[in-house]
């Protein structure tokens, strides 16, 4: 079954690539059909097979032979791996479906933030609608969920104002939404992990002179990664931490 979900992730990853490219441009994610960004020729059906088409075409457009961004197959593989890992950890339930939708949205948010330094409100609204839609089918501790929302959202809102724009409002809104999904105290764990990961990566980028201390580093991908880790292993991490006290 994990293999099935891996291939499902590959297929959905191809669609997520469309979302990542079109959403910041205000374009529809359902029409028109996919085309080469360079020559605008519509892609053939056999050119849309996840990963395989990229390899078959040697990473080149069939029509203009312009290079296809390597990120497309990477996102497809990433989605497949995350889907399989999530199913393995959470087993098969309605909660797993909700988690896969959350992960899909976080992939889109991460790469849009990397490209454009924005977190689209459309994606946050999608996550809110998804959370509400699953309420009849899941056991939700509302107090726990809203405590997570208030803690994560409030913390990052405070950081946004104190840093005077160092952290964007989009990050604060994403933190609040993730807090709703993760609940208390897992939401704070995710935010701590996000800050820790961002700090480590930021230091390496500065040491390697890829970034300067004044450069902006998108924070969305770190929140997404931290949320994924917390979603699957948050309880174990908290148990390990409290056992040290």
mmCIF file of C-alpha atoms in Angstrom, residues 26-192:
data_model
loop_
_atom_site.group_PDB
_atom_site.id
_atom_site.type_symbol
_atom_site.label_atom_id
_atom_site.label_comp_id
_atom_site.label_asym_id
_atom_site.label_seq_id
_atom_site.Cartn_x
_atom_site.Cartn_y
_atom_site.Cartn_z
ATOM 1 C CA UNK A 26 -2.988 34.589 -10.500
ATOM 2 C CA UNK A 27 -3.556 31.921 -13.162
ATOM 3 C CA UNK A 28 -6.057 29.077 -13.056
ATOM 4 C CA UNK A 29 -4.623 25.775 -11.850
ATOM 5 C CA UNK A 30 -7.046 23.739 -13.988
ATOM 6 C CA UNK A 31 -6.855 25.439 -17.382
ATOM 7 C CA UNK A 32 -5.331 25.865 -19.875
ATOM 8 C CA UNK A 33 -3.399 22.567 -20.147
ATOM 9 C CA UNK A 34 0.291 22.535 -19.252
ATOM 10 C CA UNK A 35 2.653 24.153 -21.743
ATOM 11 C CA UNK A 36 6.365 24.889 -22.017
ATOM 12 C CA UNK A 37 7.073 28.218 -20.234
ATOM 13 C CA UNK A 38 9.597 29.080 -22.962
ATOM 14 C CA UNK A 39 7.977 28.238 -26.311
ATOM 15 C CA UNK A 40 4.356 27.993 -25.028
ATOM 16 C CA UNK A 41 3.723 24.742 -26.915
ATOM 17 C CA UNK A 42 1.154 22.543 -25.184
ATOM 18 C CA UNK A 43 2.751 19.479 -23.627
ATOM 19 C CA UNK A 44 1.753 16.077 -24.950
ATOM 20 C CA UNK A 45 0.167 13.547 -22.609
ATOM 21 C CA UNK A 46 3.265 11.365 -22.759
ATOM 22 C CA UNK A 47 5.302 14.361 -21.598
ATOM 23 C CA UNK A 48 3.318 14.595 -18.362
ATOM 24 C CA UNK A 49 4.292 11.266 -16.786
ATOM 25 C CA UNK A 50 5.899 12.123 -13.421
ATOM 26 C CA UNK A 51 9.708 11.767 -13.360
ATOM 27 C CA UNK A 52 9.727 9.326 -16.313
ATOM 28 C CA UNK A 53 8.929 12.017 -18.897
ATOM 29 C CA UNK A 54 11.763 14.170 -17.584
ATOM 30 C CA UNK A 55 14.217 11.294 -17.925
ATOM 31 C CA UNK A 56 12.846 10.246 -21.330
ATOM 32 C CA UNK A 57 13.258 13.781 -22.688
ATOM 33 C CA UNK A 58 16.698 14.149 -21.094
ATOM 34 C CA UNK A 59 15.445 17.197 -19.219
ATOM 35 C CA UNK A 60 14.670 19.111 -22.426
ATOM 36 C CA UNK A 61 11.453 20.474 -23.945
ATOM 37 C CA UNK A 62 10.292 18.304 -26.839
ATOM 38 C CA UNK A 63 9.675 21.368 -29.017
ATOM 39 C CA UNK A 64 12.225 24.089 -28.243
ATOM 40 C CA UNK A 65 14.775 21.898 -26.412
ATOM 41 C CA UNK A 66 14.996 24.408 -23.581
ATOM 42 C CA UNK A 67 16.039 22.856 -20.272
ATOM 43 C CA UNK A 68 13.239 21.664 -18.001
ATOM 44 C CA UNK A 69 13.730 22.767 -14.417
ATOM 45 C CA UNK A 70 15.131 19.851 -12.405
ATOM 46 C CA UNK A 71 12.879 20.954 -9.586
ATOM 47 C CA UNK A 72 9.814 19.453 -11.299
ATOM 48 C CA UNK A 73 10.846 15.802 -10.871
ATOM 49 C CA UNK A 74 12.336 16.613 -7.461
ATOM 50 C CA UNK A 75 8.959 17.894 -6.224
ATOM 51 C CA UNK A 76 7.233 14.830 -7.670
ATOM 52 C CA UNK A 77 9.654 12.488 -5.889
ATOM 53 C CA UNK A 78 9.455 14.534 -2.695
ATOM 54 C CA UNK A 79 5.659 14.322 -2.665
ATOM 55 C CA UNK A 80 5.761 10.575 -3.249
ATOM 56 C CA UNK A 81 8.250 10.021 -0.434
ATOM 57 C CA UNK A 82 6.332 12.215 2.009
ATOM 58 C CA UNK A 83 3.067 10.453 1.175
ATOM 59 C CA UNK A 84 4.579 7.006 1.743
ATOM 60 C CA UNK A 85 6.282 8.098 4.977
ATOM 61 C CA UNK A 86 3.072 9.646 6.310
ATOM 62 C CA UNK A 87 1.036 6.531 5.545
ATOM 63 C CA UNK A 88 3.672 4.361 7.208
ATOM 64 C CA UNK A 89 3.674 6.486 10.357
ATOM 65 C CA UNK A 90 -0.034 7.289 10.686
ATOM 66 C CA UNK A 91 -1.421 4.077 9.200
ATOM 67 C CA UNK A 92 -4.584 4.292 7.071
ATOM 68 C CA UNK A 93 -7.387 6.473 8.389
ATOM 69 C CA UNK A 94 -9.299 9.651 7.659
ATOM 70 C CA UNK A 95 -6.626 11.505 9.643
ATOM 71 C CA UNK A 96 -4.023 10.299 7.141
ATOM 72 C CA UNK A 97 -6.006 11.786 4.254
ATOM 73 C CA UNK A 98 -6.188 15.105 6.082
ATOM 74 C CA UNK A 99 -2.448 14.927 6.752
ATOM 75 C CA UNK A 100 -1.694 14.278 3.069
ATOM 76 C CA UNK A 101 -3.727 17.344 2.074
ATOM 77 C CA UNK A 102 -1.868 19.405 4.669
ATOM 78 C CA UNK A 103 1.487 18.170 3.376
ATOM 79 C CA UNK A 104 0.502 18.902 -0.233
ATOM 80 C CA UNK A 105 -0.426 22.474 0.658
ATOM 81 C CA UNK A 106 2.802 22.933 2.614
ATOM 82 C CA UNK A 107 4.857 21.809 -0.385
ATOM 83 C CA UNK A 108 3.139 24.432 -2.544
ATOM 84 C CA UNK A 109 3.564 27.115 0.125
ATOM 85 C CA UNK A 110 7.249 26.273 0.614
ATOM 86 C CA UNK A 111 8.279 26.550 -3.014
ATOM 87 C CA UNK A 112 6.181 29.660 -3.661
ATOM 88 C CA UNK A 113 7.843 31.277 -0.649
ATOM 89 C CA UNK A 114 11.271 30.247 -1.957
ATOM 90 C CA UNK A 115 10.514 31.788 -5.356
ATOM 91 C CA UNK A 116 8.490 34.882 -4.468
ATOM 92 C CA UNK A 117 8.906 35.463 -0.712
ATOM 93 C CA UNK A 118 5.146 35.278 -0.197
ATOM 94 C CA UNK A 119 2.711 32.859 1.413
ATOM 95 C CA UNK A 120 -0.515 33.071 -0.625
ATOM 96 C CA UNK A 121 -3.721 33.618 1.335
ATOM 97 C CA UNK A 122 -5.399 31.164 -1.062
ATOM 98 C CA UNK A 123 -3.333 28.322 0.344
ATOM 99 C CA UNK A 124 -4.076 29.320 3.930
ATOM 100 C CA UNK A 125 -7.793 29.468 3.140
ATOM 101 C CA UNK A 126 -7.520 26.007 1.574
ATOM 102 C CA UNK A 127 -5.973 24.695 4.785
ATOM 103 C CA UNK A 128 -8.696 26.281 6.917
ATOM 104 C CA UNK A 129 -11.452 24.835 4.727
ATOM 105 C CA UNK A 130 -9.776 21.422 4.853
ATOM 106 C CA UNK A 131 -9.581 21.528 8.659
ATOM 107 C CA UNK A 132 -13.260 22.465 8.919
ATOM 108 C CA UNK A 133 -14.331 19.885 6.313
ATOM 109 C CA UNK A 134 -12.764 17.045 8.298
ATOM 110 C CA UNK A 135 -14.336 18.018 11.634
ATOM 111 C CA UNK A 136 -17.316 15.619 11.288
ATOM 112 C CA UNK A 137 -14.958 12.705 10.598
ATOM 113 C CA UNK A 138 -12.232 13.269 13.190
ATOM 114 C CA UNK A 139 -12.023 13.585 16.963
ATOM 115 C CA UNK A 140 -10.897 17.141 17.614
ATOM 116 C CA UNK A 141 -10.081 18.704 20.968
ATOM 117 C CA UNK A 142 -11.224 22.237 20.146
ATOM 118 C CA UNK A 143 -9.614 23.787 23.210
ATOM 119 C CA UNK A 144 -6.320 22.121 22.311
ATOM 120 C CA UNK A 145 -6.532 23.201 18.663
ATOM 121 C CA UNK A 146 -7.382 26.825 19.409
ATOM 122 C CA UNK A 147 -4.722 26.953 22.113
ATOM 123 C CA UNK A 148 -2.228 25.874 19.446
ATOM 124 C CA UNK A 149 -3.550 28.534 17.085
ATOM 125 C CA UNK A 150 -3.300 31.261 19.722
ATOM 126 C CA UNK A 151 0.146 30.197 20.930
ATOM 127 C CA UNK A 152 1.831 29.794 17.537
ATOM 128 C CA UNK A 153 0.000 32.649 15.825
ATOM 129 C CA UNK A 154 0.409 34.988 18.785
ATOM 130 C CA UNK A 155 4.104 34.229 19.177
ATOM 131 C CA UNK A 156 4.880 34.859 15.522
ATOM 132 C CA UNK A 157 2.662 37.940 15.385
ATOM 133 C CA UNK A 158 4.676 39.375 18.264
ATOM 134 C CA UNK A 159 7.934 38.513 16.477
ATOM 135 C CA UNK A 160 6.602 40.164 13.301
ATOM 136 C CA UNK A 161 5.969 43.452 15.090
ATOM 137 C CA UNK A 162 9.172 43.361 17.148
ATOM 138 C CA UNK A 163 11.322 42.546 14.101
ATOM 139 C CA UNK A 164 9.655 45.380 12.120
ATOM 140 C CA UNK A 165 9.136 43.297 9.008
ATOM 141 C CA UNK A 166 11.920 40.793 9.557
ATOM 142 C CA UNK A 167 9.187 38.189 9.674
ATOM 143 C CA UNK A 168 6.214 38.663 7.351
ATOM 144 C CA UNK A 169 2.511 38.572 8.191
ATOM 145 C CA UNK A 170 2.211 35.546 5.928
ATOM 146 C CA UNK A 171 4.499 33.644 8.291
ATOM 147 C CA UNK A 172 2.341 34.634 11.268
ATOM 148 C CA UNK A 173 -0.836 33.502 9.522
ATOM 149 C CA UNK A 174 0.755 30.205 8.513
ATOM 150 C CA UNK A 175 1.925 29.680 12.106
ATOM 151 C CA UNK A 176 -1.643 30.213 13.335
ATOM 152 C CA UNK A 177 -3.085 27.735 10.835
ATOM 153 C CA UNK A 178 -0.447 25.138 11.673
ATOM 154 C CA UNK A 179 -1.225 25.681 15.347
ATOM 155 C CA UNK A 180 -4.831 24.771 14.595
ATOM 156 C CA UNK A 181 -3.736 21.490 13.011
ATOM 157 C CA UNK A 182 -1.047 20.552 15.523
ATOM 158 C CA UNK A 183 -2.669 21.762 18.728
ATOM 159 C CA UNK A 184 -1.021 22.480 22.053
ATOM 160 C CA UNK A 185 1.849 21.965 22.877
ATOM 161 C CA UNK A 186 2.925 20.480 19.529
ATOM 162 C CA UNK A 187 2.380 23.821 17.804
ATOM 163 C CA UNK A 188 5.056 25.471 19.940
ATOM 164 C CA UNK A 189 7.379 22.530 19.303
ATOM 165 C CA UNK A 190 6.941 23.041 15.554
ATOM 166 C CA UNK A 191 7.681 26.761 15.816
ATOM 167 C CA UNK A 192 10.795 26.071 17.911
#
